[in-house]
Short mmCIF file of C-alpha atoms in Angstrom, two decimals:
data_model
loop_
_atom_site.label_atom_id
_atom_site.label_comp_id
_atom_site.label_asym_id
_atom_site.label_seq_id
_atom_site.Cartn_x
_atom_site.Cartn_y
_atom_site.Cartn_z
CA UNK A 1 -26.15 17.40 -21.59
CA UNK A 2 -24.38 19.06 -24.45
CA UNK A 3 -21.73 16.96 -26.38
CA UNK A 4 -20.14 18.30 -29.71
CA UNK A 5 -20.29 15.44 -31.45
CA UNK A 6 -23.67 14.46 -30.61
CA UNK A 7 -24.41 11.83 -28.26
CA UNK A 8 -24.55 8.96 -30.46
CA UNK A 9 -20.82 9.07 -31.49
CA UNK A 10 -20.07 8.96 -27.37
CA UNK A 11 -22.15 6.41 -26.97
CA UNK A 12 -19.74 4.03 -29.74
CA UNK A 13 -16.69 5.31 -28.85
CA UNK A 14 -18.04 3.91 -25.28
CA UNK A 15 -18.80 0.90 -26.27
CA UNK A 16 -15.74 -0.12 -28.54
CA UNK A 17 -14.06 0.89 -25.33
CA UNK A 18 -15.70 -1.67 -23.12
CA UNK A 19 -15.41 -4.08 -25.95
CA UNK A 20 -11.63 -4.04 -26.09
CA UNK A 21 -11.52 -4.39 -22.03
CA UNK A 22 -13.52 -7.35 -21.68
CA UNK A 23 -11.10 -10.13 -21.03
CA UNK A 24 -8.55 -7.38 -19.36
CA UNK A 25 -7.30 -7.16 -16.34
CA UNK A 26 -8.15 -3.19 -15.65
CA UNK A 27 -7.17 -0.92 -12.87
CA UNK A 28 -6.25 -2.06 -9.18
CA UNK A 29 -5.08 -1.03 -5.82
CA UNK A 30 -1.31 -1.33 -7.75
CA UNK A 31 -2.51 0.65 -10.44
CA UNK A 32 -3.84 3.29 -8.16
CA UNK A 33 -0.64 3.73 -6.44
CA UNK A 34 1.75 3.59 -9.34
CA UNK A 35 -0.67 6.53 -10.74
CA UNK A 36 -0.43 8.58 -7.60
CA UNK A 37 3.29 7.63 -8.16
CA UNK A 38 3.56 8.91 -11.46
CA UNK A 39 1.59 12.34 -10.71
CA UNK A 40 4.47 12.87 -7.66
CA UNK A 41 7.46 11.97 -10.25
CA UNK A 42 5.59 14.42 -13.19
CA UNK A 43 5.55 17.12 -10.43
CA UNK A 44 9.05 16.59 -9.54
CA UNK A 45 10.03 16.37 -12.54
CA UNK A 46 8.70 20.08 -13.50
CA UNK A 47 11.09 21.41 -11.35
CA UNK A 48 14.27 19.24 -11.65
CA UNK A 49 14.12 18.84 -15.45
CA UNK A 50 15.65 15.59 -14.94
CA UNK A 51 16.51 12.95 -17.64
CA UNK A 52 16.63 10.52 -14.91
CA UNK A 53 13.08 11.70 -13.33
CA UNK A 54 11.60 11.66 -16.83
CA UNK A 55 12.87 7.81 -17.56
CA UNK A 56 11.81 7.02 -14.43
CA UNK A 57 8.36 8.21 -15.14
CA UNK A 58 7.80 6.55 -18.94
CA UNK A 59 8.77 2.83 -17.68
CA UNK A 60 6.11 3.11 -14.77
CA UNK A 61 3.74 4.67 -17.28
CA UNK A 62 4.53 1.97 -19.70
CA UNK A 63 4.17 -0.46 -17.12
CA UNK A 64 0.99 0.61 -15.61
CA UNK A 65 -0.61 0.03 -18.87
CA UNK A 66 1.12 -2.69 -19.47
CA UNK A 67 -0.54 -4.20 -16.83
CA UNK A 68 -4.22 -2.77 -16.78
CA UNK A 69 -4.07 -4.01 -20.62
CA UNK A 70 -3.08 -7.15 -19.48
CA UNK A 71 -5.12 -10.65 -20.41
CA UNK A 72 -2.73 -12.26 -18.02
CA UNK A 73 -5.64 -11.51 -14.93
CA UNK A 74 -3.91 -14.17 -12.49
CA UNK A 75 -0.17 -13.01 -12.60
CA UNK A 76 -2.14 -9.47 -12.14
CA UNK A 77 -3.56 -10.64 -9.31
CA UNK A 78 -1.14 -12.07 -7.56
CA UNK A 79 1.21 -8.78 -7.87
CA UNK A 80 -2.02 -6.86 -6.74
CA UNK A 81 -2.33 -9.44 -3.70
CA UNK A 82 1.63 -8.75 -2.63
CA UNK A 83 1.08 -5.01 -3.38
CA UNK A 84 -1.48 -5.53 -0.60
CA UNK A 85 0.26 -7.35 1.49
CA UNK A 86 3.29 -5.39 1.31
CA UNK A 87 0.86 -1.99 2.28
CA UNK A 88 -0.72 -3.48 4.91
CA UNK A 89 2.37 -4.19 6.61
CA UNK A 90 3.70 -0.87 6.33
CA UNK A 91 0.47 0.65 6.94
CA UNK A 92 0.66 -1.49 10.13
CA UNK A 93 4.03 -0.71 11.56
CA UNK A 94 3.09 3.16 11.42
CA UNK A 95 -0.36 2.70 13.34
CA UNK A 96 2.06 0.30 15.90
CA UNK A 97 4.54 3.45 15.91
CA UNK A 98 1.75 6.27 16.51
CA UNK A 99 0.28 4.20 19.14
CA UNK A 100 3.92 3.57 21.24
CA UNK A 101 4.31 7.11 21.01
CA UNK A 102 0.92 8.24 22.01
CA UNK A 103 1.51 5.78 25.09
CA UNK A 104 4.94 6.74 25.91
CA UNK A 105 4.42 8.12 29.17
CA UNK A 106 2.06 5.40 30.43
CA UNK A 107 3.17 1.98 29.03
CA UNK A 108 6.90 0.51 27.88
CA UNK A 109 6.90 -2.02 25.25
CA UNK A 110 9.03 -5.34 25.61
CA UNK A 111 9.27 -8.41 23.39
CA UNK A 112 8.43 -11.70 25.18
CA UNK A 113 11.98 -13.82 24.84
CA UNK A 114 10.36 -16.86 23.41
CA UNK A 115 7.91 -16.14 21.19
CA UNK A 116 8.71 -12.44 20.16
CA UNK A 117 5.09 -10.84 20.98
CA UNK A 118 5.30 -7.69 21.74
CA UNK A 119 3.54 -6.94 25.04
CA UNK A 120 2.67 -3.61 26.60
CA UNK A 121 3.22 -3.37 29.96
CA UNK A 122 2.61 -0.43 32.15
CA UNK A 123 5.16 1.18 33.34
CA UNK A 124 5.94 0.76 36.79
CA UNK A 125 9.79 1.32 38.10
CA UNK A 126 11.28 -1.98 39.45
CA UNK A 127 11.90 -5.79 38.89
CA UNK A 128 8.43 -7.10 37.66
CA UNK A 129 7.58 -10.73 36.15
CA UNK A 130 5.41 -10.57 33.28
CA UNK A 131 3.54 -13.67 31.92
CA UNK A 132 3.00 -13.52 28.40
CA UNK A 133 -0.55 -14.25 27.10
CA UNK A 134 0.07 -16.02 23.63
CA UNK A 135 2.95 -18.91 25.13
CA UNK A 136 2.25 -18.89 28.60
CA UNK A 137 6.18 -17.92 29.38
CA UNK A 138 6.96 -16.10 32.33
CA UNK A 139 10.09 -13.78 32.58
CA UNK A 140 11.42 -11.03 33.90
CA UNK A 141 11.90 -7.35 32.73
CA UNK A 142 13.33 -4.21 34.50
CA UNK A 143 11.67 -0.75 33.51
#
């Protein structure tokens, strides 16, 4: 491999590099998505010519390296750790969503009164008593 300054000068600049990130914190799931944020707002941004869009953009770009440059590795973690938390939530109601709609047809969804599972129940016109598997309650639903 080629390099114009030879391969030597690479190899320092490298290693001064991983010299001044030992003891960081570094990138994370967080600083993934605030990146992937920033590309969306820079794109944006080249259209609307925004003041707005373009202060928007520096404090999260001043804050992601704020906090990849960060010595402060436990705070980072925890923020990474409710980042994750927060995601997997979301992420969770949408696979909950795409599954009541793929089984629209064939099952109805009802929240048990007492302990506020949801259950899926197939559907089946009428009066039915349903007996719900985490508390053991039984009520009735109409569907």
């Amino acid at each position: 491999m080629f390099f114009p300054f030879g391969g030597d000068l690479l190899n320092k600049f490298r290693d001064k590099l991983l010299r001044f990130m030992q003891g960081r914190y570094g990138a994370d799931d967080l600083y993934r998505f605030s990146a992937a944020a920033a590309g969306i707002l820079l794109i944006l941004n080249l259209f609307a010519g925004s003041f707005a869009l373009w202060l928007l953009l520096t404090i999260l770009l001043i804050w992601m390296y704020y906090r990849a440059f960060s010595r402060n590795i436990g705070a980072r973690q925890a923020e990474n750790r409710w980042f994750l938390k927060i995601k997997g939530d979301v992420g969770r109601s949408f696979r909950i969503a795409k599954l009541r709609f793929k089984d629209r047809k064939t099952y109805c969804y009802r929240k048990c009164p007492v302990c506020k599972k949801m259950l899926r129940l197939p559907k089946r016109k009428g009066k039915h008593t349903v007996n719900c598997p985490q508390c053991k309650n039984d009520f009735n639903v109409k569907i």
